[in-house]
PDB file of C-alpha atoms (C1' of nucleotides) in Angstrom:
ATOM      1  CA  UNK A  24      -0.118   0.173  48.907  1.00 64.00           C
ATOM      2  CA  UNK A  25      -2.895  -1.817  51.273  1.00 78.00           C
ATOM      3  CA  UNK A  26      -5.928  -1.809  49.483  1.00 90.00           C
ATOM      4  CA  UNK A  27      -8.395  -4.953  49.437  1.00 94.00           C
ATOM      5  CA  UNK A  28      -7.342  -5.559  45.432  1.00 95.00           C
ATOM      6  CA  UNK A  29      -3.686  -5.515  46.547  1.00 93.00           C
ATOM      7  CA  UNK A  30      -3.145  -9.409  46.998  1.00 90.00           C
ATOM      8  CA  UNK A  31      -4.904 -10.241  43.772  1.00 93.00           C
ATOM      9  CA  UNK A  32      -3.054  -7.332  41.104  1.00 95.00           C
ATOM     10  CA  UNK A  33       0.217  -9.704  40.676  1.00 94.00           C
ATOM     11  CA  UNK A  34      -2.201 -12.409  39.062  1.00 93.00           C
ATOM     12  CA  UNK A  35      -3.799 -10.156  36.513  1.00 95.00           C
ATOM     13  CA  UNK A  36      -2.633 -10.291  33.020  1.00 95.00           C
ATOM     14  CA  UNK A  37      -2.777  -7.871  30.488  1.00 96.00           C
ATOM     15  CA  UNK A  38      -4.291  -8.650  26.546  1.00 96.00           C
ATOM     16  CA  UNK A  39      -5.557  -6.897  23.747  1.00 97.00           C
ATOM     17  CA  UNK A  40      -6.298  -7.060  20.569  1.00 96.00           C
ATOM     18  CA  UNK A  41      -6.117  -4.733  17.730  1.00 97.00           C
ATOM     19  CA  UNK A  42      -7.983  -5.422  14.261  1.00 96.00           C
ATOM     20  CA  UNK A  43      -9.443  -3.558  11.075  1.00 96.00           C
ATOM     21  CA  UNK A  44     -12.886  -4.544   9.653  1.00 95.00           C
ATOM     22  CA  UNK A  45     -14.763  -3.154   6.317  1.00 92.00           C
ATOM     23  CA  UNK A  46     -17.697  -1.212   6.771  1.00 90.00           C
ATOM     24  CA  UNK A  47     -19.414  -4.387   7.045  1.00 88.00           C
ATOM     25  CA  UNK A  48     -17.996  -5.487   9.926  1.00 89.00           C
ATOM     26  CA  UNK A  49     -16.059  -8.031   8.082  1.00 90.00           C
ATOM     27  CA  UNK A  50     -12.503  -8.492   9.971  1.00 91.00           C
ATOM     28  CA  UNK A  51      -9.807  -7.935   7.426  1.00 93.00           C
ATOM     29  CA  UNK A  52      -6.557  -7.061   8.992  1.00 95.00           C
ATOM     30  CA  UNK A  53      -5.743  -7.603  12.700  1.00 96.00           C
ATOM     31  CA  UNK A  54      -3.316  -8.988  15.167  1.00 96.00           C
ATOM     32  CA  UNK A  55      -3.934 -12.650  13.616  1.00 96.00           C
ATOM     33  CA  UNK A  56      -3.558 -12.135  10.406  1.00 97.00           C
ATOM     34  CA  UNK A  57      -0.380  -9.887  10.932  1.00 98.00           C
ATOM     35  CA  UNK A  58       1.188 -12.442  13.145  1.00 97.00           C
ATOM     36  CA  UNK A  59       0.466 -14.985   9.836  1.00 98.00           C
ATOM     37  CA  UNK A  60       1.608 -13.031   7.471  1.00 98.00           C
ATOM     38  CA  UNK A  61       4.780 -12.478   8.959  1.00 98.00           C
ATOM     39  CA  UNK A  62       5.550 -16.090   9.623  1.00 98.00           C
ATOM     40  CA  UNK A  63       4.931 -16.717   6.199  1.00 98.00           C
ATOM     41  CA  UNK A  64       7.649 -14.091   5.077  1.00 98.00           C
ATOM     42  CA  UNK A  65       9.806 -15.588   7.108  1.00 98.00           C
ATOM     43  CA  UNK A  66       9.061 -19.496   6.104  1.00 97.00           C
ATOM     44  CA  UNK A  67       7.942 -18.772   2.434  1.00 98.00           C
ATOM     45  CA  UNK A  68       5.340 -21.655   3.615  1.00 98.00           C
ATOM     46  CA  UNK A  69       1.702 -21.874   4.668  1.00 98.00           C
ATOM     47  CA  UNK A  70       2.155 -24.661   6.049  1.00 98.00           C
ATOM     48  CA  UNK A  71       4.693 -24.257   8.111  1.00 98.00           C
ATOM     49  CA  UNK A  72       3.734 -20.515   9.282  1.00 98.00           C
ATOM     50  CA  UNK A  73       0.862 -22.714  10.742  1.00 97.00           C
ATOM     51  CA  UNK A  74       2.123 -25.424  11.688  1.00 97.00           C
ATOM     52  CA  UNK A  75       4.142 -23.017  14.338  1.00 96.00           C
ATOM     53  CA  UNK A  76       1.159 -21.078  15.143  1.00 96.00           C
ATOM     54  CA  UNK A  77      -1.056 -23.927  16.020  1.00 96.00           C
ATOM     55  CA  UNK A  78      -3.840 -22.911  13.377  1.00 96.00           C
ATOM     56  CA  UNK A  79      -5.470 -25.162  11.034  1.00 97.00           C
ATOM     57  CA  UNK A  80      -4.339 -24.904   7.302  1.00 98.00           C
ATOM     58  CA  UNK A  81      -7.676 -24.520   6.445  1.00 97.00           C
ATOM     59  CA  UNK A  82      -9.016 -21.760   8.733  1.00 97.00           C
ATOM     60  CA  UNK A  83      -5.852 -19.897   7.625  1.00 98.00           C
ATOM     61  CA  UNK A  84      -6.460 -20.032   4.174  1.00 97.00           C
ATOM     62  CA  UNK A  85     -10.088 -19.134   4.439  1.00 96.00           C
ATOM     63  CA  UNK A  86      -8.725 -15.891   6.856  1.00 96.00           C
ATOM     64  CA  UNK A  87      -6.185 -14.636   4.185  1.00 97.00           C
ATOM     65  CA  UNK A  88      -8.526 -14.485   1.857  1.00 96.00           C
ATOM     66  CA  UNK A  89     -10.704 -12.904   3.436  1.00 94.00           C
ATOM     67  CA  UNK A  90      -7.812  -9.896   3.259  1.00 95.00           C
ATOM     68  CA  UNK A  91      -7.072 -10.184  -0.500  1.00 96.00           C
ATOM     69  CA  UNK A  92     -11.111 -10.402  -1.297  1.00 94.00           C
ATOM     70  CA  UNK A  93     -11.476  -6.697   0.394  1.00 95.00           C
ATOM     71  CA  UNK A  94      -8.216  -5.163  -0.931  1.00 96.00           C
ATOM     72  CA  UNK A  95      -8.883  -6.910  -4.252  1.00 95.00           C
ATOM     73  CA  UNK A  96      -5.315  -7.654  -5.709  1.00 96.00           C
ATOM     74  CA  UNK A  97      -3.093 -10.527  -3.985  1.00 97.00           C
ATOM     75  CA  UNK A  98      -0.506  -9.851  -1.014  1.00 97.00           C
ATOM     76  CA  UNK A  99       0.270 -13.523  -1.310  1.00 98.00           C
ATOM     77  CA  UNK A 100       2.269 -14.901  -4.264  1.00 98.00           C
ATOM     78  CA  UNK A 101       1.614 -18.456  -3.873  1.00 97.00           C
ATOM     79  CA  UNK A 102       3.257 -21.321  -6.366  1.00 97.00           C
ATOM     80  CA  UNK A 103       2.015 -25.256  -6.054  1.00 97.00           C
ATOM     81  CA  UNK A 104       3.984 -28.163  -7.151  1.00 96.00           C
ATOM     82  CA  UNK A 105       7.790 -28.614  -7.784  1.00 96.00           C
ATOM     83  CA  UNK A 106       9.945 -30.510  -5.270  1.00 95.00           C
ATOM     84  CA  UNK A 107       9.200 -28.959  -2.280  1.00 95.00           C
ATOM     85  CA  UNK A 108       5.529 -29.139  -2.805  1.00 96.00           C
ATOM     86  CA  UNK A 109       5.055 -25.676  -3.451  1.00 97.00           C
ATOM     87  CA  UNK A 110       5.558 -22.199  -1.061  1.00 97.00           C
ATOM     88  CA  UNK A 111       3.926 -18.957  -0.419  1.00 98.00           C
ATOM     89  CA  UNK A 112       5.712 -15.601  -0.148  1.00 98.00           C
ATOM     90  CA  UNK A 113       4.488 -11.912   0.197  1.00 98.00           C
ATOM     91  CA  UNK A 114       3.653  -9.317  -2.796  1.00 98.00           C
ATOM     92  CA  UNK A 115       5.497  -5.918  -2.513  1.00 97.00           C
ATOM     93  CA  UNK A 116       1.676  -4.852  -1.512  1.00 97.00           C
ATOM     94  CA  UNK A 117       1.859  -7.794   1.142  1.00 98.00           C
ATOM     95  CA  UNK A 118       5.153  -6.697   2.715  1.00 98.00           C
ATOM     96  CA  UNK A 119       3.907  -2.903   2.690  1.00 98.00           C
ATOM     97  CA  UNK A 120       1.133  -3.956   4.418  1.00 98.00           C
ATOM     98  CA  UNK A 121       3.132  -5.986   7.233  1.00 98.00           C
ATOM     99  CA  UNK A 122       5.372  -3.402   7.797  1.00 98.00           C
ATOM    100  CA  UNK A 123       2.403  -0.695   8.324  1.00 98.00           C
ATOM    101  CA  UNK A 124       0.930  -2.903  10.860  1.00 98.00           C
ATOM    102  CA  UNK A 125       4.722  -3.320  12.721  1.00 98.00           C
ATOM    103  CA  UNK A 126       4.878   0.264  12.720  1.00 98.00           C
ATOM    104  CA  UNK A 127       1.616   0.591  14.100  1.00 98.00           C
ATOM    105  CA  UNK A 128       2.148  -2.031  17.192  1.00 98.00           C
ATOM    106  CA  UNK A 129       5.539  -0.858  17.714  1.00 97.00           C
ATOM    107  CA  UNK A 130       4.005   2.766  18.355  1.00 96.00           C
ATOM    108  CA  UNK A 131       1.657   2.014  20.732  1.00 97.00           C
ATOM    109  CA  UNK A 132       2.635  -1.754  22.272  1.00 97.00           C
ATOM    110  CA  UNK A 133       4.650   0.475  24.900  1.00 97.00           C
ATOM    111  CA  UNK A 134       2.232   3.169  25.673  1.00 97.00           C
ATOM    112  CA  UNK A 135      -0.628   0.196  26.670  1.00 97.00           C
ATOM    113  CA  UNK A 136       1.734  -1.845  28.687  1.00 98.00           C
ATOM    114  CA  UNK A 137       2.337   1.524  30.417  1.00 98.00           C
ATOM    115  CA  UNK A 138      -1.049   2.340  30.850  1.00 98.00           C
ATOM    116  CA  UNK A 139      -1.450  -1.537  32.412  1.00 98.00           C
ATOM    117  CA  UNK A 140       1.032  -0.838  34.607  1.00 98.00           C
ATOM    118  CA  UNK A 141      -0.176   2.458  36.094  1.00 98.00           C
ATOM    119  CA  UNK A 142      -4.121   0.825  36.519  1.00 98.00           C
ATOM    120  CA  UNK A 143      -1.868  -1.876  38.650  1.00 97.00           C
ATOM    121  CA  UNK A 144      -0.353   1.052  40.492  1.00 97.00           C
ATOM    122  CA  UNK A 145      -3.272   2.919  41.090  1.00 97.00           C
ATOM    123  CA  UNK A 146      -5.483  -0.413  42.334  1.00 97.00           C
ATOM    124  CA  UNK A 147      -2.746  -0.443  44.683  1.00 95.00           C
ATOM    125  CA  UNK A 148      -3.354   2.949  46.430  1.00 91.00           C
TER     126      UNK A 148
ATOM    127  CA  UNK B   8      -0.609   9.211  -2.327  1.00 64.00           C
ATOM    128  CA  UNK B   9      -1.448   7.010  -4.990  1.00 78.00           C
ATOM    129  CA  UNK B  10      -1.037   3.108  -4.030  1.00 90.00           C
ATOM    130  CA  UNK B  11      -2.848   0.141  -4.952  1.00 95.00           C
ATOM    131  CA  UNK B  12      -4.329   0.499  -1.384  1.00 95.00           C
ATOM    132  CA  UNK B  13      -5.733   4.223  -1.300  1.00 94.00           C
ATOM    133  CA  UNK B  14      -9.268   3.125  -2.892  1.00 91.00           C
ATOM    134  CA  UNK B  15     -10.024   1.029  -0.399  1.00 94.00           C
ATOM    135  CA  UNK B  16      -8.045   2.981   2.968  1.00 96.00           C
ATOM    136  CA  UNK B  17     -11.125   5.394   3.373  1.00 95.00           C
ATOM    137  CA  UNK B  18     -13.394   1.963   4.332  1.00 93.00           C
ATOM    138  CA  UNK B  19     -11.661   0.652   6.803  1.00 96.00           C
ATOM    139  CA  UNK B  20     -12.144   0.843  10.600  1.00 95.00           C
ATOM    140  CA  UNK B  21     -10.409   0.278  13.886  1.00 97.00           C
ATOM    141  CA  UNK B  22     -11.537  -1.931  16.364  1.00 97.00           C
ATOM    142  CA  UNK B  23     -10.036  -3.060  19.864  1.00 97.00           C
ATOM    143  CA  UNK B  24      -9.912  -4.544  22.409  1.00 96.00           C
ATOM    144  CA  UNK B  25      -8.169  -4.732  26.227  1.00 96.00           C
ATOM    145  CA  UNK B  26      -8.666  -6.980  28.442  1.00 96.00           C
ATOM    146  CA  UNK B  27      -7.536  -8.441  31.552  1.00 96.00           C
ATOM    147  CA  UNK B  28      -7.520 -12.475  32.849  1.00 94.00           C
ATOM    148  CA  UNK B  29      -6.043 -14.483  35.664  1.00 91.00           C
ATOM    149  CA  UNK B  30      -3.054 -16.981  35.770  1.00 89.00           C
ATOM    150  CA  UNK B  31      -5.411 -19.443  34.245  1.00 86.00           C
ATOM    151  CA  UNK B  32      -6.559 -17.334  31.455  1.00 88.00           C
ATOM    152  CA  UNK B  33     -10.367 -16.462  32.585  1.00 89.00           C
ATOM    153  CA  UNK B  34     -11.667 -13.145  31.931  1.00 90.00           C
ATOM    154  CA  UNK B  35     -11.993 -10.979  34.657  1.00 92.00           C
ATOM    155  CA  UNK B  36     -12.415  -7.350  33.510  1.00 95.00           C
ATOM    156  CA  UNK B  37     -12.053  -4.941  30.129  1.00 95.00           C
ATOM    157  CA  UNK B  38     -13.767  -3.446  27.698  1.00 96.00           C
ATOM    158  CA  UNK B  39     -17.268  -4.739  28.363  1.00 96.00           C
ATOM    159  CA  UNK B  40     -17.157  -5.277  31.936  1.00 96.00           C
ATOM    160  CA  UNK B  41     -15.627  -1.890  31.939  1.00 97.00           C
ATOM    161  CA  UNK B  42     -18.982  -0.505  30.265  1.00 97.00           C
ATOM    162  CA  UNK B  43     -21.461  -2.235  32.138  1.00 97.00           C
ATOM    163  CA  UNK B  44     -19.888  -1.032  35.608  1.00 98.00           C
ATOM    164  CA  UNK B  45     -19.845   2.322  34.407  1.00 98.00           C
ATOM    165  CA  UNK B  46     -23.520   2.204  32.916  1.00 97.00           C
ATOM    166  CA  UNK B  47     -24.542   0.425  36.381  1.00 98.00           C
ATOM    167  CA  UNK B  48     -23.058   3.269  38.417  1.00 98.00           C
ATOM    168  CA  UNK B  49     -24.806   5.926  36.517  1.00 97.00           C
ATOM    169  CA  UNK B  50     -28.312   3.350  36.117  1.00 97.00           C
ATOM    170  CA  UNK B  51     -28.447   2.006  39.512  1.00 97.00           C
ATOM    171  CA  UNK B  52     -29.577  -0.764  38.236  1.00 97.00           C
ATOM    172  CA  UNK B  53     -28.678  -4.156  36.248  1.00 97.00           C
ATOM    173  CA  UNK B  54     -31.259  -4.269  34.105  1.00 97.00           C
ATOM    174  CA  UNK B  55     -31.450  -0.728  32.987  1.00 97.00           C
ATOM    175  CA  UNK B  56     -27.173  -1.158  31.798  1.00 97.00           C
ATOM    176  CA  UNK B  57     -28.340  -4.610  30.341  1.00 97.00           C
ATOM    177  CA  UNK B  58     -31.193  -2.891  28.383  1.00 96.00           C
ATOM    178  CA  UNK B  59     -29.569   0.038  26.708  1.00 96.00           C
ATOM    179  CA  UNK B  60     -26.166  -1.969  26.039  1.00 96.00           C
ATOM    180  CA  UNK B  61     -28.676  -4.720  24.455  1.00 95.00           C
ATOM    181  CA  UNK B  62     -27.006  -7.831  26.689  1.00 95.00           C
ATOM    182  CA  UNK B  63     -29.264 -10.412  28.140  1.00 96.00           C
ATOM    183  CA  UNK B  64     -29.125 -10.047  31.982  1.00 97.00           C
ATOM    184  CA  UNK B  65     -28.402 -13.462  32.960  1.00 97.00           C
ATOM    185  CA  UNK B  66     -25.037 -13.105  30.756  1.00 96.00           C
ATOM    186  CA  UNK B  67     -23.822 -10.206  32.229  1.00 97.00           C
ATOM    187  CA  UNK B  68     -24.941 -11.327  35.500  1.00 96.00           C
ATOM    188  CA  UNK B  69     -22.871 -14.330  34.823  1.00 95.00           C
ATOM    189  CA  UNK B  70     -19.693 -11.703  33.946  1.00 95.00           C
ATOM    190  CA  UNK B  71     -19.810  -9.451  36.913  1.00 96.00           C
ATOM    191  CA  UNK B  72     -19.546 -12.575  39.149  1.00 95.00           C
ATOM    192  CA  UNK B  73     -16.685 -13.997  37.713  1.00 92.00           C
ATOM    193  CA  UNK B  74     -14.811 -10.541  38.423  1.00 94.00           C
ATOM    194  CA  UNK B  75     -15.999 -10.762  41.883  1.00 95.00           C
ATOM    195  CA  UNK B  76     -14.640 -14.382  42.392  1.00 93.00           C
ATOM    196  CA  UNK B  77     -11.676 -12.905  41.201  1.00 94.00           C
ATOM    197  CA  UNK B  78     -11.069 -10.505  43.647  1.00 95.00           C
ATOM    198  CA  UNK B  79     -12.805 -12.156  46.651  1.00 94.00           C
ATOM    199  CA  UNK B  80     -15.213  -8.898  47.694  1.00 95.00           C
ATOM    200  CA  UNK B  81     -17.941  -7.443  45.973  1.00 96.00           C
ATOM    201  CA  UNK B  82     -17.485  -4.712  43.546  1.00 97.00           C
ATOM    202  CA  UNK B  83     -21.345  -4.636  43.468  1.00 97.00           C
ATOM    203  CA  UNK B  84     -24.130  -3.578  46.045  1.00 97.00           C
ATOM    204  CA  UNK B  85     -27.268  -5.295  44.915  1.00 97.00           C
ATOM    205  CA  UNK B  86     -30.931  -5.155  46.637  1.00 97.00           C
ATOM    206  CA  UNK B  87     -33.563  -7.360  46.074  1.00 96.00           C
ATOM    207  CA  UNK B  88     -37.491  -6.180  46.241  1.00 96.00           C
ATOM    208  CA  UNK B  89     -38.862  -3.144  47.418  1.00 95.00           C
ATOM    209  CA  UNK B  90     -41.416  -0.538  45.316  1.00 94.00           C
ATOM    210  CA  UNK B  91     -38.991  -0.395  42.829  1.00 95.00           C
ATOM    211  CA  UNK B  92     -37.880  -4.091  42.662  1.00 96.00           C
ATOM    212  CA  UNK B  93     -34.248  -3.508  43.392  1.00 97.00           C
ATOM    213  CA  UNK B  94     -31.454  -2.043  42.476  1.00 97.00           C
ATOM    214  CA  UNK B  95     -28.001  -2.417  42.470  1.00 97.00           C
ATOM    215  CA  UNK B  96     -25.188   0.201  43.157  1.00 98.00           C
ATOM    216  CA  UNK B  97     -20.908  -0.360  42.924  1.00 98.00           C
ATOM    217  CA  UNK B  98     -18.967  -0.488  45.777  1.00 97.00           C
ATOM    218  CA  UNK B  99     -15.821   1.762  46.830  1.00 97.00           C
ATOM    219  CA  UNK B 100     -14.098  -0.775  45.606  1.00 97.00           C
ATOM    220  CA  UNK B 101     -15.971  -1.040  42.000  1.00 97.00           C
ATOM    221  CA  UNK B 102     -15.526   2.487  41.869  1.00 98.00           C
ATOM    222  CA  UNK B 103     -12.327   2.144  42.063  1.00 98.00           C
ATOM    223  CA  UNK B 104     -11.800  -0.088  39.668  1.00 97.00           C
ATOM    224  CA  UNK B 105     -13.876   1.722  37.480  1.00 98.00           C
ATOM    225  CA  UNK B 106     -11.903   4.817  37.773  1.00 98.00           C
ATOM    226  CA  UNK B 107      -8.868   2.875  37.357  1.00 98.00           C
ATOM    227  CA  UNK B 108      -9.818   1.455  34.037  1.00 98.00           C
ATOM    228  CA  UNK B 109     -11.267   4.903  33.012  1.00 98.00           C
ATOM    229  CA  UNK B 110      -7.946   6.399  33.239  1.00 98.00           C
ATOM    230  CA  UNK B 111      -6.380   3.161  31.510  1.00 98.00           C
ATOM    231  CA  UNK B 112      -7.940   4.081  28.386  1.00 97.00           C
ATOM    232  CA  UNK B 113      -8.376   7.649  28.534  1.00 97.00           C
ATOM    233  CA  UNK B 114      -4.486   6.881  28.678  1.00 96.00           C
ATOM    234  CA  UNK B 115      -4.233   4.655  25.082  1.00 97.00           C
ATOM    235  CA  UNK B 116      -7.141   5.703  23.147  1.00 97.00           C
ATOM    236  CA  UNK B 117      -5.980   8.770  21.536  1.00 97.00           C
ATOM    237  CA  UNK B 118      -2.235   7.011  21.451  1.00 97.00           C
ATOM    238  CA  UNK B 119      -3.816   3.737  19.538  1.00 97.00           C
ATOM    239  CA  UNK B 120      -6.251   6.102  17.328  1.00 98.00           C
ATOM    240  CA  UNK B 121      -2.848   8.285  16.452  1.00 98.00           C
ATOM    241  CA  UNK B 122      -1.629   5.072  15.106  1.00 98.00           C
ATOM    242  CA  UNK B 123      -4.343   3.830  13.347  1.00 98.00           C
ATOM    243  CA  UNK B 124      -4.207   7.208  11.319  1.00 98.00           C
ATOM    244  CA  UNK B 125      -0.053   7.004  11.030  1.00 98.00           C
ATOM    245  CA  UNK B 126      -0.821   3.265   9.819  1.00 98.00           C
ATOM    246  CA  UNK B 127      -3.641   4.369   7.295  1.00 98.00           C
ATOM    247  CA  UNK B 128      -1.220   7.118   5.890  1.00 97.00           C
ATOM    248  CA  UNK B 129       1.752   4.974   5.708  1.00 97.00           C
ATOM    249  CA  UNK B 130      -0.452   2.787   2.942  1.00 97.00           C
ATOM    250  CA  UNK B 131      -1.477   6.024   1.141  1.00 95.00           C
ATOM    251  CA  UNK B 132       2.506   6.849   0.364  1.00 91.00           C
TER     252      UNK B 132
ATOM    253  C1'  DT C   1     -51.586 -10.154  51.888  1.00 78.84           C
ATOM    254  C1'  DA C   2     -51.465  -9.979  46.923  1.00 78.84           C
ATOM    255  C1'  DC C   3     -48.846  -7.667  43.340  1.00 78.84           C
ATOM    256  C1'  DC C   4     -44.941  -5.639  40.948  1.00 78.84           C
ATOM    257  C1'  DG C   5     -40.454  -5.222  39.194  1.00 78.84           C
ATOM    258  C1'  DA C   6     -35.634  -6.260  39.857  1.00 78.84           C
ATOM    259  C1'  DT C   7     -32.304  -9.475  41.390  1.00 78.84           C
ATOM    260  C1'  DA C   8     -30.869 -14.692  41.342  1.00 78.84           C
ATOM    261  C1'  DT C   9     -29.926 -18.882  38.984  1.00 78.84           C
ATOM    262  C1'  DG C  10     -30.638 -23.508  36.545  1.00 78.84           C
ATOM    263  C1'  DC C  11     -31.161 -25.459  32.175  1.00 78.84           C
ATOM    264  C1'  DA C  12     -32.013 -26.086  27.403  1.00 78.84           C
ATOM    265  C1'  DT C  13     -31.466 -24.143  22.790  1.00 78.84           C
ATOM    266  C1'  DA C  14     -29.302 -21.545  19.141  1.00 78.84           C
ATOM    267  C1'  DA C  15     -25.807 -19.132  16.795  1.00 78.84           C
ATOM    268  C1'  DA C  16     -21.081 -18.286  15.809  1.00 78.84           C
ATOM    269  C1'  DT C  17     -16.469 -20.015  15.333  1.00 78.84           C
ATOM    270  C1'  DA C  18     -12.971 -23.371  14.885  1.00 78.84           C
ATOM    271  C1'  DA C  19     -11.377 -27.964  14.127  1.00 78.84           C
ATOM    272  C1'  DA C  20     -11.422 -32.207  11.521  1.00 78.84           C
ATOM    273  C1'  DC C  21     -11.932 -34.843   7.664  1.00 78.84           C
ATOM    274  C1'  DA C  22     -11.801 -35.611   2.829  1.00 78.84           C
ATOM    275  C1'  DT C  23     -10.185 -34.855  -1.708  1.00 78.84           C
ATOM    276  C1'  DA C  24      -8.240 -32.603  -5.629  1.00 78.84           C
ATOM    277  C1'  DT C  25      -4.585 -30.160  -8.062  1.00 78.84           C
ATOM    278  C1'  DC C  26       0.028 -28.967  -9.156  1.00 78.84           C
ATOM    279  C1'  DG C  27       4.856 -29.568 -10.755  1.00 78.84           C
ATOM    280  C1'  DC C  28       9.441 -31.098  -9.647  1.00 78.84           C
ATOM    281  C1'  DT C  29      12.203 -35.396  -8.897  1.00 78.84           C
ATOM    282  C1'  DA C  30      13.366 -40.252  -8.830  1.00 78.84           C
TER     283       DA C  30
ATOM    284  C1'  DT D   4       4.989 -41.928 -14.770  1.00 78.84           C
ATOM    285  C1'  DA D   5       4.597 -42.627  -9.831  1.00 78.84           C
ATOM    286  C1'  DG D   6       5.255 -40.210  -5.647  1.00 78.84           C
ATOM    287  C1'  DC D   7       5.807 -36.414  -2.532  1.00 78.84           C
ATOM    288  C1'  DG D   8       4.542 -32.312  -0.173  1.00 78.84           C
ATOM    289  C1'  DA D   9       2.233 -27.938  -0.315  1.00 78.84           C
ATOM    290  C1'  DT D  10      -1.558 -25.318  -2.001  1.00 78.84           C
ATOM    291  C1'  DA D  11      -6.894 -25.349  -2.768  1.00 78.84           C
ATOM    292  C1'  DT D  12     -11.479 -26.021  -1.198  1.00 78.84           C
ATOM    293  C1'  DG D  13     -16.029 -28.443   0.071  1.00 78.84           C
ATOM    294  C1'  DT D  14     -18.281 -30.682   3.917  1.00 78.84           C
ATOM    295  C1'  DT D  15     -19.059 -32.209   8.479  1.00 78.84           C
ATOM    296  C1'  DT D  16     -18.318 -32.265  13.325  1.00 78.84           C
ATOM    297  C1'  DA D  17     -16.990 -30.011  17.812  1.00 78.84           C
ATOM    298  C1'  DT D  18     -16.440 -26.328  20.769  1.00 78.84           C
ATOM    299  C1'  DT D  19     -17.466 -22.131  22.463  1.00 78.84           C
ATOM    300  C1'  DT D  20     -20.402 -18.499  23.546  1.00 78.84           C
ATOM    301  C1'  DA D  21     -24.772 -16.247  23.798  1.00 78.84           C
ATOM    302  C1'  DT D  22     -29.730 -16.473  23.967  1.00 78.84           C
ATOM    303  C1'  DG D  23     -34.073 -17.901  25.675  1.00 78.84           C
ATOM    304  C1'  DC D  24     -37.012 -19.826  28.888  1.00 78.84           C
ATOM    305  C1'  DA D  25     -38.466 -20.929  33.357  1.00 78.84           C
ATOM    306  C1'  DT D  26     -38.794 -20.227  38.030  1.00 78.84           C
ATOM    307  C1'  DA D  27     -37.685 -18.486  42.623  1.00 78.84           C
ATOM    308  C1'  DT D  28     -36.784 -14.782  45.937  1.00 78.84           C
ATOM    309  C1'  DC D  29     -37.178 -10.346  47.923  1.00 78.84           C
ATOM    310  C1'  DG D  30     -39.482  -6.301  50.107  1.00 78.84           C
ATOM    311  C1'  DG D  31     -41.963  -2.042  49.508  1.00 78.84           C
ATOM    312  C1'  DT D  32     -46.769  -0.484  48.239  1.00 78.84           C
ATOM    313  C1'  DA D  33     -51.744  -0.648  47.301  1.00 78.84           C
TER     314       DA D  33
END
DNA sequence: TACCGATATGCATAAATAAACATATCGCTA
DNA sequence: TAGCGATATGTTTATTTATGCATATCGGTA
């Protein structure tokens, strides 16, 4: 519990990231994109999914795409006009996919920040 | 087994990526640090790791210095000149580390590759 | 002591990525 | 039918990150 890294492991944070690409190399699915795709579930808006996010409309759009382009039907059922301006909500196919990638960070979200915690532990040897 | 999704399941692949930063968000070690120390411990040398992992040696000499800032000691033993030029070696302390991280993901790999497949076979239903 | 190959480091350039800006379209509502 | 707010999308500008280039130092060996 006295080892030269001792005073410095309280400072180090943990991240990760966890993403899917085609076999180009092409992101098409990660921790983004599943963080978006939620929001909009929950705001049936675009806008306003990033708006809370901090992420341009733009790049957003352009990302999501990206998604439908290699799967090749929609996850996004998207409708512009009418009062409100218009609104974006998720496709069965969009929801299936959402909950896949919950699943999948719910499985192993635990096991990393265990694994963080025992490289802490062991620095402190 | 028969979703809109199953054509297209067999193409994708799973990338990640851990990580670690200070309180002010800087880098300080994961995945490629991770590899060079490793590749520089088996090398003894800088520029061999840089060469076979195809990274331009002043970047990653740039990298391993922020980790060393970091933590206030060096993690690396470097030598200048001599018949073969130098050569640089890790510390007790980089080995350490090293070992540490080695056992991080030896840890989550096969628990985040588990996933991946669950997630993958989760679309397929 | 001149040379070689690796470490050391500044600086300028390029490539990749994101942000900003600019419009256009759509369809309800006043 | 004028206006509003969200979706749609091209273009340009910034920011970030990596590469490339240049040069210096070091200390064995020929």
């Amino acid at each position: 519990m006295e080892t030269k890294f001792s005073d410095k492991l309280s400072d180090i944070r943990l991240h990760y990231k966890i993403w899917m690409s085609d076999a180009n190399e092409t992101g098409i699915m990660g921790d983004g994109k599943w963080q978006m795709l939620k929001l909009i579930e929950e705001k049936g808006s675009m806008k306003a999914a990033c708006d809370e996010l901090g992420y341009t409309y733009r790049r957003t759009w352009g990302n999501l795409k990206k998604i439908e382009k290699f799967f090749g039907f929609p996850l996004l059922e998207k409708q512009r006009g009418g009062s409100d301006g218009g609104h974006t909500a998720l496709t069965e196919e969009g929801k299936r996919l959402v909950r896949a990638f919950d699943a999948f960070h719910k499985a192993v979200d635990s096991q990393i920040q265990e694994g963080f915690e025992k490289f802490i532990n062991e620095l402190k040897k």
